C-alpha cells in the first residue's frame, strides 16, 4: 500500500524508451478477399475469443477466466481463413482454438481509417469549434413538437449539440414540464443540489449569484462538482422587456485552441494549475458544501480539450497552489477571459425558446436586466448528462441502420 502523493508541479510521466524488438506487436495477417488485408495483435485476438468459454453472448461481454492466469506470451500455432464462410480460425499455444467471423473483424480492424470511422460514427462525432463571428452559420433551430414526436428530429438535435456544442429549440409551450419532456425523450434529467428543474429569476437576497438581476459574466455551470452536468437547457418562460437579459455564449474550446497556438506558456498554465471551485450554502432545506479542484482547461489522454471550468463567483478564495503559481495563473486567465469575451456571440431568447448547450465546452452568461413587478424575466433550467445523450444518439443511429 502507498499513499498517492499530492505533487505541487504537474506530474511528468516517465520518459518511455524506444520499443525493443520483443515489444513489437505480433500481428496476425488476415487476407480479406473483398477489401484491404487486416492485421490484428495476437494477444488481442486471444483476449477477444468468441467461444462459449471466453464470451457470454447474453451480456455481450468477455468472461474473466483467461485473466485468472493470463499468459501474455501466448502465440498463434496455426491460423487459416475460410474464404467462402469468411471466418478466421486460430489454434493457440495454450491449447485453445478460436473462430472469428469477418464481419466482426472488419468492425474492429486496427487500420487508421477504420479506427477513425469507429470513433466518429459510433464513439462521438467530431466537434467543430467556432468563434463568435461564425455563430450565425452554426446556429440551428429545432422545433419542440418535432423533437417530442420524431426520432429523426431528436437525433439531429443531439448530433448538432454534440458537434457544435449549442442548439436552439423553438416553439416550446410556456409550461413547466417542457424540460422534463425533452429530457425524457433523451433519457432522464440530471439532479443536482438545486433540484431537477431550477428557476432563474431575480430574487433580491438570493443565495446564488445567478438568481440576481445583475449581469452574469461568461461561466460554466457547477465547476465545483467533479461530476458536473454535461448539457444545460434554459427554457425562456418570460423575457425582460428591458434592453438587458441578453444571452452571451462562447466556444471555450475554440479559445483554448487559440491559446495553445498563440500563447503556449499561458495555455500550459491553465492546463496545469489546479483551481479551487466552491458552492457553499443551501437550497430549500438542503445544506451543501461542494468543492472541486481542477484546472480551467482540462485535457484528455490525447491532449484534446475535455472540460472547461470557469466561474468568477464560484471560484474559491482558497487557492491551494504554491505562491509562485498564483500570478502566472492570473496573467493566463486574463488572456482567456479577454479572448472568450472577444469571441462570444450575443442574442436574446424569446418565450418558448429552449437554449441547449454543452456545459463542458461552452461558456455562457447574460447581461443584467431591470426587474419590476410588470417586467419580469423567468428562465427554467435543467441538465442532462453527456453519457445519456451519447447513448441515445447511438441507439437512434443503430435503429436507423436496422430499418
Ligand atoms: C445560470 C445562467 C442564464 C440566464 O443560471 O447559471 O447561466 O440567461 N442563467 O439567466
Ligand atoms: Zn475461447
Ligand atoms: Zn449558467
XYZ file of C-alpha atoms and ligand atoms in Angstrom:
415
model
C 0.000 0.000 0.000
C 1.169 3.507 -0.563
C -0.333 6.917 -0.285
C -0.824 8.807 -3.507
C 1.442 11.805 -3.267
C -0.022 15.207 -3.877
C 2.513 16.890 -6.130
C 2.861 20.627 -6.446
C 4.090 20.540 -10.001
C 2.116 18.816 -12.715
C 3.076 15.167 -12.900
C 5.535 14.381 -15.675
C 5.192 10.822 -16.923
C 8.498 8.887 -17.106
C 10.175 9.147 -20.499
C 9.486 5.998 -22.453
C 12.417 4.400 -24.238
C 12.092 3.241 -27.829
C 10.274 -0.109 -28.109
C 12.577 -3.130 -28.013
C 12.230 -5.881 -30.532
C 10.308 -8.137 -28.147
C 7.847 -5.273 -27.576
C 6.929 -5.074 -31.255
C 3.295 -6.060 -31.835
C 2.986 -9.620 -33.092
C 0.375 -9.355 -35.778
C -1.881 -11.962 -37.364
C -2.300 -11.228 -41.058
C -5.870 -11.771 -42.266
C -6.252 -11.516 -46.055
C -9.694 -10.162 -46.910
C -10.773 -11.006 -50.476
C -13.215 -8.063 -50.594
C -11.064 -5.247 -49.218
C -7.685 -4.422 -47.709
C -5.944 -7.085 -45.661
C -6.328 -6.803 -41.912
C -3.716 -7.185 -39.141
C -4.514 -7.954 -35.514
C -2.230 -8.218 -32.465
C -2.201 -11.905 -31.449
C -2.839 -11.252 -27.765
C -5.842 -9.089 -28.585
C -7.352 -11.910 -30.643
C -6.797 -14.363 -27.792
C -8.356 -11.942 -25.292
C -11.377 -11.478 -27.555
C -12.055 -15.117 -28.406
C -15.785 -15.552 -29.073
C -16.219 -19.143 -27.886
C -18.547 -20.162 -25.047
C -15.680 -20.390 -22.565
C -14.485 -16.879 -23.336
C -17.572 -14.837 -24.236
C -21.131 -14.583 -22.909
C -23.482 -13.558 -25.750
C -26.395 -12.642 -23.471
C -24.344 -9.844 -21.848
C -22.222 -9.127 -24.924
C -19.198 -9.362 -22.684
C -15.907 -11.143 -22.135
C -15.718 -13.843 -19.458
C -12.868 -13.383 -16.957
C -11.337 -16.881 -16.906
C -8.441 -16.095 -19.244
C -7.316 -13.338 -16.885
C -7.072 -15.625 -13.848
C -3.650 -16.557 -15.127
C -3.027 -14.627 -18.312
C -0.152 -15.933 -20.402
C 0.962 -12.780 -22.209
C 3.395 -14.813 -24.318
C 0.541 -16.817 -25.859
C 1.232 -17.439 -29.562
C -0.604 -18.499 -32.663
C 0.384 -22.067 -33.622
C -1.690 -22.222 -36.817
C -4.200 -19.944 -38.462
C -6.314 -20.288 -41.593
C -9.059 -18.436 -43.377
C -12.246 -19.914 -44.834
C -12.750 -17.620 -47.803
C -16.303 -18.778 -48.537
C -17.625 -18.664 -44.976
C -15.433 -15.656 -44.248
C -14.129 -16.981 -40.940
C -10.661 -16.804 -39.346
C -9.567 -19.952 -37.425
C -6.734 -19.894 -34.886
C -5.061 -22.615 -32.819
C -3.197 -21.203 -29.812
C -0.062 -22.229 -27.914
C -2.195 -22.590 -24.738
C -4.248 -25.339 -26.426
C -7.260 -23.107 -27.107
C -8.979 -22.727 -30.506
C -10.878 -19.674 -31.749
C -13.047 -18.602 -34.684
C -13.805 -15.040 -35.754
C -16.344 -14.028 -38.417
C -15.001 -11.468 -40.888
C -17.909 -9.119 -40.221
C -16.791 -8.959 -36.575
C -13.136 -8.494 -37.521
C -13.855 -5.752 -40.059
C -15.741 -3.719 -37.469
C -12.674 -3.898 -35.199
C -9.913 -3.598 -37.818
C -6.952 -1.636 -36.359
C -6.229 0.301 -39.581
C -6.108 4.079 -39.009
C -9.079 4.614 -41.354
C -11.251 2.089 -39.548
C -10.371 3.395 -36.103
C -11.255 6.911 -37.273
C -14.553 5.647 -38.692
C -15.451 3.941 -35.434
C -14.576 6.948 -33.298
C -16.575 9.350 -35.480
C -19.571 7.178 -36.296
C -20.012 5.345 -33.055
C -17.973 6.838 -30.223
C -18.618 10.567 -30.586
C -18.964 12.810 -33.618
C -16.025 15.123 -34.166
C -16.509 18.557 -32.651
C -16.349 21.647 -34.859
C -15.068 24.681 -32.974
C -16.388 28.160 -33.725
C -15.765 31.788 -32.941
C -18.415 34.429 -32.220
C -18.490 35.582 -35.823
C -19.297 32.026 -37.022
C -22.256 31.809 -34.686
C -24.965 32.729 -37.220
C -23.682 29.961 -39.513
C -23.561 27.198 -36.945
C -26.752 28.231 -35.167
C -29.515 25.764 -35.951
C -33.125 25.719 -34.854
C -35.112 22.609 -33.885
C -38.832 22.545 -33.135
C -40.091 21.287 -29.814
C -43.072 19.263 -31.084
C -40.890 17.540 -33.684
C -38.354 16.579 -31.027
C -41.141 15.092 -28.942
C -42.745 13.140 -31.793
C -39.998 12.298 -34.276
C -36.851 10.239 -33.639
C -35.066 11.596 -36.704
C -35.501 15.169 -35.421
C -34.370 14.088 -31.943
C -31.228 12.594 -33.442
C -30.468 15.719 -35.487
C -30.791 17.921 -32.419
C -28.456 15.773 -30.296
C -25.988 15.389 -33.154
C -25.841 19.145 -33.705
C -25.389 19.668 -29.972
C -22.509 17.172 -29.921
C -20.727 18.728 -32.918
C -21.215 22.459 -32.280
C -21.986 22.454 -28.571
C -25.139 24.556 -28.980
C -28.615 24.116 -30.466
C -31.753 26.240 -30.159
C -35.154 24.648 -29.641
C -38.121 26.853 -30.638
C -41.889 26.889 -30.178
C -41.963 25.090 -26.848
C -45.152 25.694 -24.850
C -44.883 28.075 -21.905
C -45.369 25.245 -19.460
C -43.347 23.957 -16.574
C -42.798 20.407 -17.882
C -41.048 21.234 -21.192
C -37.516 20.399 -19.963
C -38.739 17.218 -18.311
C -40.430 16.051 -21.507
C -37.342 16.863 -23.586
C -35.081 15.084 -21.071
C -37.325 12.030 -21.051
C -37.030 11.819 -24.837
C -33.265 11.619 -24.378
C -33.244 9.500 -21.206
C -33.576 11.326 -17.935
C -32.679 14.571 -16.211
C -29.652 15.123 -14.060
C -30.461 16.060 -10.475
C -28.131 18.454 -8.627
C -28.128 20.302 -5.328
C -30.549 22.768 -6.959
C -33.059 20.020 -7.717
C -34.029 18.707 -11.143
C -35.509 21.872 -12.599
C -34.489 25.268 -11.274
C -35.972 28.725 -11.801
C -33.676 31.566 -12.786
C -35.381 34.839 -11.893
C -34.496 37.914 -9.941
C -34.829 37.260 -6.231
C -33.345 40.031 -4.127
C -31.272 38.462 -1.363
C -30.841 35.222 -3.352
C -28.099 32.876 -2.138
C -26.943 32.107 -5.707
C -25.428 34.845 -7.860
C -27.363 33.743 -10.966
C -30.624 34.484 -9.164
C -29.977 38.223 -9.152
C -30.818 40.665 -11.965
C -27.139 41.585 -12.158
C -25.001 40.782 -15.228
C -23.840 37.170 -15.155
C -20.441 37.023 -16.849
C -19.338 34.079 -19.006
C -19.140 30.883 -16.963
C -19.685 27.159 -16.921
C -22.376 25.797 -14.640
C -21.247 23.990 -11.485
C -17.459 23.838 -11.954
C -17.382 22.942 -8.249
C -18.598 19.398 -8.991
C -16.373 16.527 -10.074
C -19.322 15.073 -11.992
C -20.693 18.292 -13.342
C -23.794 18.286 -15.549
C -22.927 17.961 -19.237
C -25.761 19.671 -21.091
C -27.522 22.786 -19.831
C -31.057 23.575 -21.036
C -32.558 27.026 -20.461
C -36.250 27.457 -21.245
C -37.409 31.062 -21.516
C -40.860 31.462 -19.963
C -40.795 35.241 -19.645
C -38.230 37.600 -21.085
C -37.326 41.019 -19.779
C -38.685 43.907 -21.837
C -35.685 45.938 -20.692
C -32.686 46.039 -23.063
C -30.894 43.560 -20.769
C -31.183 39.835 -20.271
C -29.211 39.242 -23.468
C -27.533 35.819 -23.747
C -23.767 35.565 -24.134
C -22.183 32.400 -25.483
C -18.623 31.456 -26.475
C -16.915 28.246 -27.519
C -14.214 27.957 -24.855
C -12.562 25.028 -26.685
C -12.002 27.431 -29.588
C -10.490 29.937 -27.158
C -8.323 27.230 -25.576
C -7.035 26.189 -29.015
C -6.220 29.823 -29.815
C -4.237 29.994 -26.606
C -2.450 26.716 -27.363
C -1.421 28.260 -30.673
C -0.645 31.863 -29.712
C 0.192 31.775 -26.010
C 1.548 28.266 -25.367
C 3.002 29.089 -21.965
C -0.273 30.593 -20.714
C -2.136 27.622 -22.182
C 0.145 25.290 -20.204
C -0.510 27.285 -17.030
C -4.295 26.991 -17.480
C -3.971 23.245 -18.126
C -1.673 22.552 -15.178
C -2.729 24.882 -12.370
C -5.392 23.321 -10.200
C -8.030 25.849 -9.156
C -10.413 25.537 -6.223
C -14.116 25.838 -7.131
C -16.786 26.172 -4.492
C -20.504 26.429 -3.837
C -21.328 26.535 -0.177
C -24.825 27.253 1.071
C -28.304 25.823 0.912
C -31.262 25.439 -1.412
C -34.546 24.997 0.425
C -33.833 22.629 3.305
C -30.705 21.130 1.729
C -27.395 22.387 3.045
C -24.359 21.737 0.846
C -20.608 22.239 0.767
C -19.471 21.480 -2.778
C -15.803 21.981 -3.645
C -13.719 20.598 -6.500
C -10.153 21.258 -7.513
C -9.234 21.202 -11.188
C -7.629 23.397 -13.865
C -9.565 25.765 -16.124
C -8.574 23.780 -19.226
C -8.735 20.004 -18.805
C -7.167 17.793 -21.470
C -7.826 14.132 -22.160
C -5.231 11.367 -22.632
C -4.669 12.509 -26.231
C -4.230 16.180 -25.341
C -7.666 17.254 -26.614
C -9.784 19.712 -24.633
C -12.204 17.757 -22.493
C -13.650 20.189 -19.976
C -13.508 23.878 -19.142
C -14.066 25.197 -15.623
C -14.787 28.885 -15.252
C -16.992 30.948 -12.992
C -15.911 34.126 -11.271
C -18.418 33.899 -8.396
C -17.790 30.176 -7.921
C -14.029 30.251 -7.812
C -12.996 29.755 -4.199
C -10.816 32.236 -2.341
C -8.783 29.225 -1.290
C -6.148 28.739 -3.982
C -4.176 25.712 -2.896
C -1.092 26.061 -5.097
C 2.438 27.278 -4.290
C 2.667 31.089 -4.269
C 4.826 31.268 -7.395
C 1.996 29.737 -9.453
C -0.531 32.388 -8.488
C 0.452 35.425 -10.567
C 1.139 33.432 -13.770
C -2.319 31.904 -13.405
C -3.941 35.367 -13.169
C -1.984 36.524 -16.244
C -3.100 33.477 -18.222
C -6.678 33.751 -17.004
C -6.848 37.419 -18.031
C -5.936 36.348 -21.580
C -8.513 33.539 -21.516
C -11.329 35.758 -20.257
C -10.444 38.510 -22.754
C -10.442 36.086 -25.689
C -13.680 34.420 -24.551
C -15.350 37.809 -24.427
C -13.926 38.808 -27.819
C -15.143 35.568 -29.429
C -18.558 35.450 -27.808
C -21.898 35.846 -29.556
C -24.935 37.730 -28.276
C -28.617 37.096 -28.837
C -31.800 37.369 -26.823
C -34.128 34.439 -26.436
C -37.886 34.897 -26.556
C -40.573 32.980 -24.630
C -40.846 29.438 -25.961
C -37.120 29.132 -26.741
C -35.027 26.418 -25.146
C -31.318 27.157 -25.412
C -29.319 23.922 -25.105
C -25.537 23.791 -24.898
C -22.517 21.743 -23.882
C -21.589 22.833 -20.372
C -18.192 21.128 -20.542
C -17.215 23.205 -23.566
C -19.119 26.487 -23.872
C -19.122 29.420 -21.507
C -22.391 31.299 -21.201
C -23.792 34.313 -19.417
C -26.312 37.130 -19.696
C -26.326 40.869 -19.417
C -28.007 42.481 -16.419
C -31.651 43.493 -16.627
C -34.228 45.628 -14.890
C -36.736 43.622 -12.976
C -40.011 45.110 -11.797
C -43.415 43.709 -10.941
C -44.671 44.270 -14.512
C -41.444 43.383 -16.299
C -40.018 40.099 -15.152
C -37.655 37.558 -16.631
C -38.163 33.895 -15.862
C -35.942 31.106 -17.182
C -36.317 27.449 -16.237
C -33.136 25.419 -16.235
C -32.330 21.712 -16.180
C -29.466 19.403 -17.093
C -28.831 16.128 -18.867
C -25.532 14.226 -18.659
C -23.492 13.633 -21.805
C -23.396 9.879 -21.202
C -27.172 9.848 -21.530
C -27.110 11.999 -24.674
C -24.415 9.955 -26.441
C -26.142 6.732 -25.502
C -29.430 7.957 -27.049
C -27.570 9.100 -30.174
C -26.033 5.645 -30.640
C -29.323 3.858 -30.021
C -31.075 6.112 -32.586
C -28.280 5.546 -35.077
C -28.370 1.769 -34.661
C -32.172 1.715 -35.005
C -31.919 3.670 -38.264
C -29.275 1.292 -39.604
C -31.535 -1.691 -38.963
C -34.515 -0.259 -40.879
C -27.408 30.376 -14.792
C -27.424 31.064 -16.087
C -28.547 32.339 -17.752
C -29.617 33.344 -17.902
O -28.401 30.486 -14.054
O -26.391 29.716 -14.498
O -26.477 30.924 -16.806
O -29.906 33.653 -19.052
N -28.502 31.777 -16.454
O -30.129 33.831 -16.894
Zn -12.355 -19.041 -26.350
Zn -25.210 29.322 -16.071
